[in-house]
Short mmCIF file of C-alpha atoms in Angstrom, two decimals:
data_model
loop_
_atom_site.label_atom_id
_atom_site.label_comp_id
_atom_site.label_asym_id
_atom_site.label_seq_id
_atom_site.Cartn_x
_atom_site.Cartn_y
_atom_site.Cartn_z
CA TYR A 1 61.02 119.65 82.65
CA SER A 2 62.29 123.10 83.66
CA GLY A 3 58.82 124.54 83.23
CA GLY A 4 58.03 122.42 80.17
CA ALA A 5 57.48 118.84 79.04
CA ARG A 6 59.22 116.39 76.71
CA PRO A 7 57.60 114.18 74.06
CA VAL A 8 58.76 110.56 74.44
CA LEU A 9 58.50 107.63 72.02
CA LEU A 10 58.94 104.11 73.48
CA LYS A 11 59.44 100.81 71.69
CA HIS A 12 58.82 97.49 73.43
CA ASP A 13 58.97 93.88 72.28
CA TYR A 14 56.15 91.35 72.61
CA ASN A 15 57.25 90.47 76.15
CA GLY A 16 57.11 94.08 77.32
CA SER A 17 60.87 94.58 77.44
CA LYS A 18 61.97 98.07 76.48
CA LEU A 19 64.00 98.16 73.26
CA TRP A 20 64.60 101.90 73.17
CA ALA A 21 63.15 105.23 74.20
CA LYS A 22 63.65 108.55 72.42
CA GLU A 23 62.69 112.02 73.50
CA ILE A 24 62.62 115.43 71.89
CA ASN A 25 64.91 117.54 74.04
CA PRO A 26 63.47 121.01 74.70
CA GLY A 27 65.09 123.92 76.41
CA SER A 28 63.89 125.75 79.47
CA SER A 29 60.16 126.58 79.46
CA GLU A 30 59.59 124.70 76.21
CA TYR A 31 57.17 121.84 75.89
CA GLY A 32 55.92 119.24 73.49
CA TYR A 33 53.89 116.05 73.46
CA PHE A 34 52.98 113.13 71.23
CA GLN A 35 49.31 112.15 71.06
CA GLY A 36 49.28 109.60 68.26
CA VAL A 37 51.59 107.06 66.64
CA ALA A 38 51.38 104.90 63.51
CA VAL A 39 53.84 102.33 62.15
CA ASP A 40 54.37 101.41 58.48
CA SER A 41 55.34 98.07 56.92
CA SER A 42 59.06 98.80 57.42
CA SER A 43 58.57 99.52 61.15
CA ASN A 44 59.10 103.26 60.75
CA ALA A 45 57.16 105.12 63.44
CA TYR A 46 55.28 108.36 62.74
CA VAL A 47 54.24 110.48 65.71
CA ALA A 48 51.85 113.42 65.91
CA GLY A 49 51.35 116.05 68.57
CA GLY A 50 52.24 119.62 69.35
CA TYR A 51 55.31 121.66 70.20
CA ARG A 52 56.07 125.12 71.52
CA SER A 53 59.55 126.63 71.66
CA SER A 54 60.68 129.45 73.93
CA SER A 55 61.37 131.63 70.89
CA ASN A 56 57.71 131.42 69.84
CA SER A 57 54.95 131.12 72.43
CA VAL A 58 52.50 129.74 69.86
CA GLN A 59 51.96 126.01 69.83
CA HIS A 60 52.50 124.30 66.47
CA PRO A 61 51.02 121.03 65.17
CA TYR A 62 54.03 118.72 64.90
CA ILE A 63 54.86 115.36 63.30
CA ALA A 64 58.08 113.36 63.10
CA LYS A 65 59.33 110.11 61.58
CA PHE A 66 61.62 107.65 63.40
CA ASN A 67 63.13 104.56 61.81
CA ASN A 68 63.07 101.07 63.33
CA SER A 69 66.18 101.85 65.40
CA GLY A 70 64.78 105.08 66.82
CA THR A 71 66.76 107.49 64.64
CA ILE A 72 64.74 110.53 63.66
CA GLN A 73 64.31 110.89 59.89
CA TRP A 74 62.52 114.20 59.62
CA GLN A 75 60.35 116.67 61.54
CA ARG A 76 57.56 118.91 60.28
CA ASP A 77 55.26 121.52 61.77
CA LEU A 78 52.58 123.97 60.67
CA THR A 79 52.29 127.62 61.65
CA VAL A 80 48.52 127.81 61.90
CA SER A 81 47.50 130.96 63.81
CA SER A 82 48.40 133.31 66.61
CA SER A 83 46.51 131.00 68.99
CA GLY A 84 48.20 127.79 67.89
CA GLY A 85 47.00 124.26 67.33
CA THR A 86 47.87 120.60 67.63
CA PHE A 87 47.70 117.28 65.81
CA THR A 88 45.81 114.74 67.91
CA ASN A 89 46.15 111.56 65.85
CA ILE A 90 47.72 109.99 62.78
CA THR A 91 47.13 107.17 60.31
CA ILE A 92 48.91 105.66 57.26
CA ASP A 93 47.55 104.28 53.99
CA GLY A 94 48.89 101.37 51.93
CA SER A 95 51.37 103.64 50.10
CA ASN A 96 52.77 105.03 53.37
CA ASN A 97 51.09 108.38 52.95
CA ILE A 98 50.46 110.03 56.31
CA PHE A 99 47.21 111.67 57.38
CA VAL A 100 47.10 113.77 60.55
CA VAL A 101 44.08 115.32 62.20
CA GLY A 102 43.75 117.88 64.96
CA GLN A 103 42.45 121.36 65.53
CA HIS A 104 43.49 124.96 65.82
CA THR A 105 41.99 128.19 67.12
CA TYR A 106 41.38 130.68 64.33
CA GLY A 107 40.26 133.65 66.45
CA SER A 108 39.66 134.93 69.95
CA GLY A 109 35.98 134.04 70.24
CA THR A 110 34.49 131.17 72.23
CA ASN A 111 33.44 129.18 69.15
CA GLU A 112 36.49 129.54 66.96
CA THR A 113 38.12 126.11 66.96
CA GLU A 114 38.08 124.15 63.72
CA MET A 115 39.37 120.81 62.50
CA LEU A 116 42.80 120.68 60.87
CA LEU A 117 43.55 117.83 58.44
CA ALA A 118 46.75 117.34 56.44
CA LYS A 119 48.37 114.74 54.20
CA TYR A 120 52.13 114.15 53.97
CA ASN A 121 54.05 111.60 51.94
CA SER A 122 56.59 109.28 53.58
CA SER A 123 59.37 111.81 52.89
CA GLY A 124 57.57 114.48 54.90
CA THR A 125 56.40 116.58 51.95
CA LEU A 126 53.04 118.23 52.56
CA GLN A 127 50.51 117.12 49.92
CA TRP A 128 47.45 119.12 50.98
CA GLN A 129 45.82 120.69 54.03
CA ARG A 130 42.19 121.25 54.96
CA THR A 131 40.07 122.83 57.68
CA LEU A 132 36.50 122.05 58.69
CA ARG A 133 34.47 124.64 60.56
CA HIS A 134 31.05 124.52 62.18
CA SER A 135 28.88 127.63 61.99
CA THR A 136 28.28 127.83 65.77
CA ASP A 137 30.20 125.09 67.60
CA GLN A 138 33.83 124.31 68.17
CA VAL A 139 35.15 121.30 66.24
CA ARG A 140 37.64 119.12 68.11
CA MET A 141 38.91 115.86 66.62
CA SER A 142 40.61 112.98 68.42
CA SER A 143 41.05 109.99 66.09
CA ILE A 144 41.56 109.08 62.43
CA THR A 145 41.86 105.90 60.40
CA HIS A 146 42.19 105.12 56.70
CA GLN A 147 40.18 102.51 54.82
CA GLY A 148 39.84 102.11 51.06
CA SER A 149 39.80 105.65 49.70
CA SER A 150 38.25 107.24 52.78
CA LEU A 151 39.32 108.82 56.05
CA TYR A 152 37.18 108.14 59.12
CA MET A 153 37.45 110.53 62.05
CA THR A 154 35.83 110.95 65.43
CA GLY A 155 35.66 113.89 67.78
CA TYR A 156 33.08 116.23 69.22
CA LEU A 157 31.38 119.58 68.90
CA TYR A 158 31.47 121.94 71.86
CA ASP A 159 28.94 124.76 72.02
CA THR A 160 28.45 127.92 74.05
CA ASN A 161 26.16 126.16 76.53
CA ASP A 162 28.95 123.76 77.51
CA TYR A 163 27.26 120.88 75.70
CA TYR A 164 29.27 118.16 73.99
CA LYS A 165 28.02 116.45 70.85
CA GLY A 166 29.72 113.35 69.47
CA LEU A 167 30.97 113.73 65.91
CA VAL A 168 31.88 111.02 63.38
CA MET A 169 33.03 111.98 59.91
CA ARG A 170 33.97 110.33 56.63
CA LEU A 171 35.96 112.26 54.03
CA PRO A 172 37.73 111.27 50.79
CA ASP A 173 41.47 110.74 51.16
CA ASP A 174 42.30 113.02 48.21
CA GLY A 175 41.16 116.21 49.96
CA SER A 176 38.21 116.72 47.61
CA LEU A 177 34.59 117.71 48.38
CA THR A 178 35.49 121.13 49.76
CA GLY A 179 32.51 123.43 50.18
CA THR A 180 29.70 124.30 52.60
CA TYR A 181 27.29 121.60 53.71
CA GLY A 182 24.67 122.83 56.14
CA ASP A 183 26.49 124.08 59.25
CA TYR A 184 29.88 122.76 58.08
CA THR A 185 32.43 124.37 55.77
CA TYR A 186 35.24 122.17 54.46
CA ALA A 187 37.96 124.29 52.91
CA SER A 188 41.52 124.34 51.61
CA SER A 189 44.04 126.12 53.83
CA SER A 190 47.50 127.53 53.29
CA PHE A 191 49.25 127.39 56.66
CA SER A 192 53.01 127.59 56.29
CA THR A 193 54.94 124.37 56.79
CA GLY A 194 58.35 124.15 58.40
CA SER A 195 61.14 121.69 59.13
CA PRO A 196 62.09 122.26 62.77
CA SER A 197 65.33 120.84 64.08
CA TYR A 198 64.48 120.00 67.67
CA THR A 199 67.21 117.78 69.05
CA TYR A 200 66.41 114.29 70.29
CA GLN A 201 68.24 111.92 72.58
CA ASN A 202 68.11 108.49 74.13
CA ASN A 203 65.97 108.32 77.22
CA ALA A 204 66.94 106.23 80.21
CA VAL A 205 63.39 105.45 81.34
CA ALA A 206 63.55 102.08 83.09
CA ALA A 207 61.25 99.34 81.84
CA ILE A 208 58.57 98.37 84.34
CA ASN A 209 58.36 94.65 84.97
CA GLN A 210 56.28 94.25 88.08
CA SER A 211 55.58 90.70 89.18
CA ILE A 212 52.36 90.05 91.08
CA GLY A 213 51.73 86.34 91.45
CA SER A 214 51.92 84.81 87.98
CA ASN A 215 51.10 88.10 86.23
CA GLN A 216 53.54 90.46 84.53
CA GLU A 217 51.76 93.77 84.53
CA TYR A 218 52.33 97.49 84.18
CA GLY A 219 50.92 98.39 87.57
CA PHE A 220 48.36 96.21 89.33
CA PRO A 221 46.17 93.58 87.66
CA PRO A 222 42.43 93.73 88.23
CA THR A 223 40.86 91.48 90.82
CA ASN A 224 39.08 88.37 89.59
CA GLU A 225 35.48 89.13 88.75
CA SER A 226 32.60 87.04 87.47
CA HIS A 227 29.90 88.51 85.24
CA SER A 228 26.68 87.04 83.95
CA ASN A 229 25.02 89.83 82.05
CA THR A 230 22.63 89.62 79.12
CA VAL A 231 22.79 92.43 76.56
#
């Protein structure tokens, strides 16, 4: 969109009919995106991603809350570093606390990407923030879920030889256990938090309801296949 991109949140019913679509409306050469969404017991939707405005070329990790009708309730971002960062996924606990995970670049070197983890309450107030750094490899996280009193996350390490190493992690949901453990350092951080006021609007994206035979699909259904494999 005019040199940028717009984050869009869609809501559909069980039959695939579009109920509403909302988008953050950037200006020229601005961009944003949503990478994760979670819904609480009251059908409020929380989205996580990144955003960059034309007034600041640095990308900021960004989250927002929409109610059941698609009205935005609040927006938050973090100013993490001169190189920027993003939230890649989001989860909610039983008390509607929000946990977001992602990464940011903390320097100009090739191995200077670390995990970014933050907790917000349902009103958008930041509760704590953490980073996790590997001594030699980049840390990039892609998913998070909450269970009991723990956060489970997956991602990967990326080293200077262009090798990827799968990474699964379990951390307490209270932000404790900071310290250095082998090649990893889990630490408190103090990135500044903000309340951006990006405008949002209804989006007129048409619902796709493509009929192919007896199927109602988004796109084309797979061909019929028969498998008889033993694992």
